[in-house]
GROMACS .gro file of C-alpha atoms in nm:
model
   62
    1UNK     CA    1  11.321   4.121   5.576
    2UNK     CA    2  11.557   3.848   5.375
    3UNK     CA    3  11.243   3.618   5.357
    4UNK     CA    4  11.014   3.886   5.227
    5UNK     CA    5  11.306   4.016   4.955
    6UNK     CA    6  11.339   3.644   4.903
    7UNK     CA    7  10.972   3.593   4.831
    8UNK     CA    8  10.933   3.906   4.548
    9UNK     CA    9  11.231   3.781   4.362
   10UNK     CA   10  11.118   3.442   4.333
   11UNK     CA   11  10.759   3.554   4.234
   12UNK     CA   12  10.902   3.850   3.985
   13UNK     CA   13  10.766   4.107   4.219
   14UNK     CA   14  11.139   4.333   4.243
   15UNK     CA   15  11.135   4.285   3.880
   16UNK     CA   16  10.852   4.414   3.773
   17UNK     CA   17  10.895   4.735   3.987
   18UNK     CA   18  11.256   4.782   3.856
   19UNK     CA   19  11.067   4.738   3.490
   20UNK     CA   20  10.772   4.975   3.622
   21UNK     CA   21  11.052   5.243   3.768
   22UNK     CA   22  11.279   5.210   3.391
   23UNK     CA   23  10.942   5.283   3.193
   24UNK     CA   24  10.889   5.656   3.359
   25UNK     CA   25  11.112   5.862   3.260
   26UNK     CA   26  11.042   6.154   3.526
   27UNK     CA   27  11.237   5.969   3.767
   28UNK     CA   28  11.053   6.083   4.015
   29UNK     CA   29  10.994   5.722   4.148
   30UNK     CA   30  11.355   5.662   4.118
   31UNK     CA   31  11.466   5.638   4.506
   32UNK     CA   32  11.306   5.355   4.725
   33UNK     CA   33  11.306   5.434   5.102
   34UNK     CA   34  11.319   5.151   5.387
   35UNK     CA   35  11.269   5.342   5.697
   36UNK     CA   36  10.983   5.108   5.750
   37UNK     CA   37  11.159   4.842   5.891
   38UNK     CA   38  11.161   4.855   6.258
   39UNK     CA   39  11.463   4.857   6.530
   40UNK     CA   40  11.452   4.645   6.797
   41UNK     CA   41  11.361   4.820   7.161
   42UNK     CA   42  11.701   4.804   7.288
   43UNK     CA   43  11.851   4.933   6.973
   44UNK     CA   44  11.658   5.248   6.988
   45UNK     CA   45  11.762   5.364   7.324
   46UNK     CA   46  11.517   5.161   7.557
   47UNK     CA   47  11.614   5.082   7.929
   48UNK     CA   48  11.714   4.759   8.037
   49UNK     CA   49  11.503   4.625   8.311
   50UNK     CA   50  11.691   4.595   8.612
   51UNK     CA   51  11.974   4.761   8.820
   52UNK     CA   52  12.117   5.086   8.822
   53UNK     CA   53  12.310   5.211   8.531
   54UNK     CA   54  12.708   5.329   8.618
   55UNK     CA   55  12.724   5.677   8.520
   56UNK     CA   56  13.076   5.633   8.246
   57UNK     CA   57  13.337   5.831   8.500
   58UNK     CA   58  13.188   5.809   8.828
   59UNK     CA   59  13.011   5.562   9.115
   60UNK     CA   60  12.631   5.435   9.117
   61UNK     CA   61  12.480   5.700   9.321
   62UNK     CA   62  12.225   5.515   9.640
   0.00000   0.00000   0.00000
């Protein structure tokens, strides 16, 4: 993601949609939305491969 952001504001790109979002006034442009970027598996939940998981309180059941 830094490399990309890095990229557009070396080649004027963040500028000219700051300059394109200033010029209509409806601001209906006005909010911009990342949810694209991606979590990693294990940051979304995933199971890690291998070995039973403690339950928090209690003993690994057989």
């Amino acid at each position: 993601m830094h490399r990309r952001l890095r990229r557009w504001c070396e080649g004027g790109v963040i500028e000219r949609i700051f300059r394109h979002l200033a010029a209509d006034h409806d601001n209906e442009y006005m909010m911009i939305d990342s949810t694209i970027v991606r979590a990693h598996q294990h940051s979304a939940g995933a199971r890690k491969k291998g070995g039973w998981i403690r339950p928090p309180g209690g003993p690994v059941a057989d």
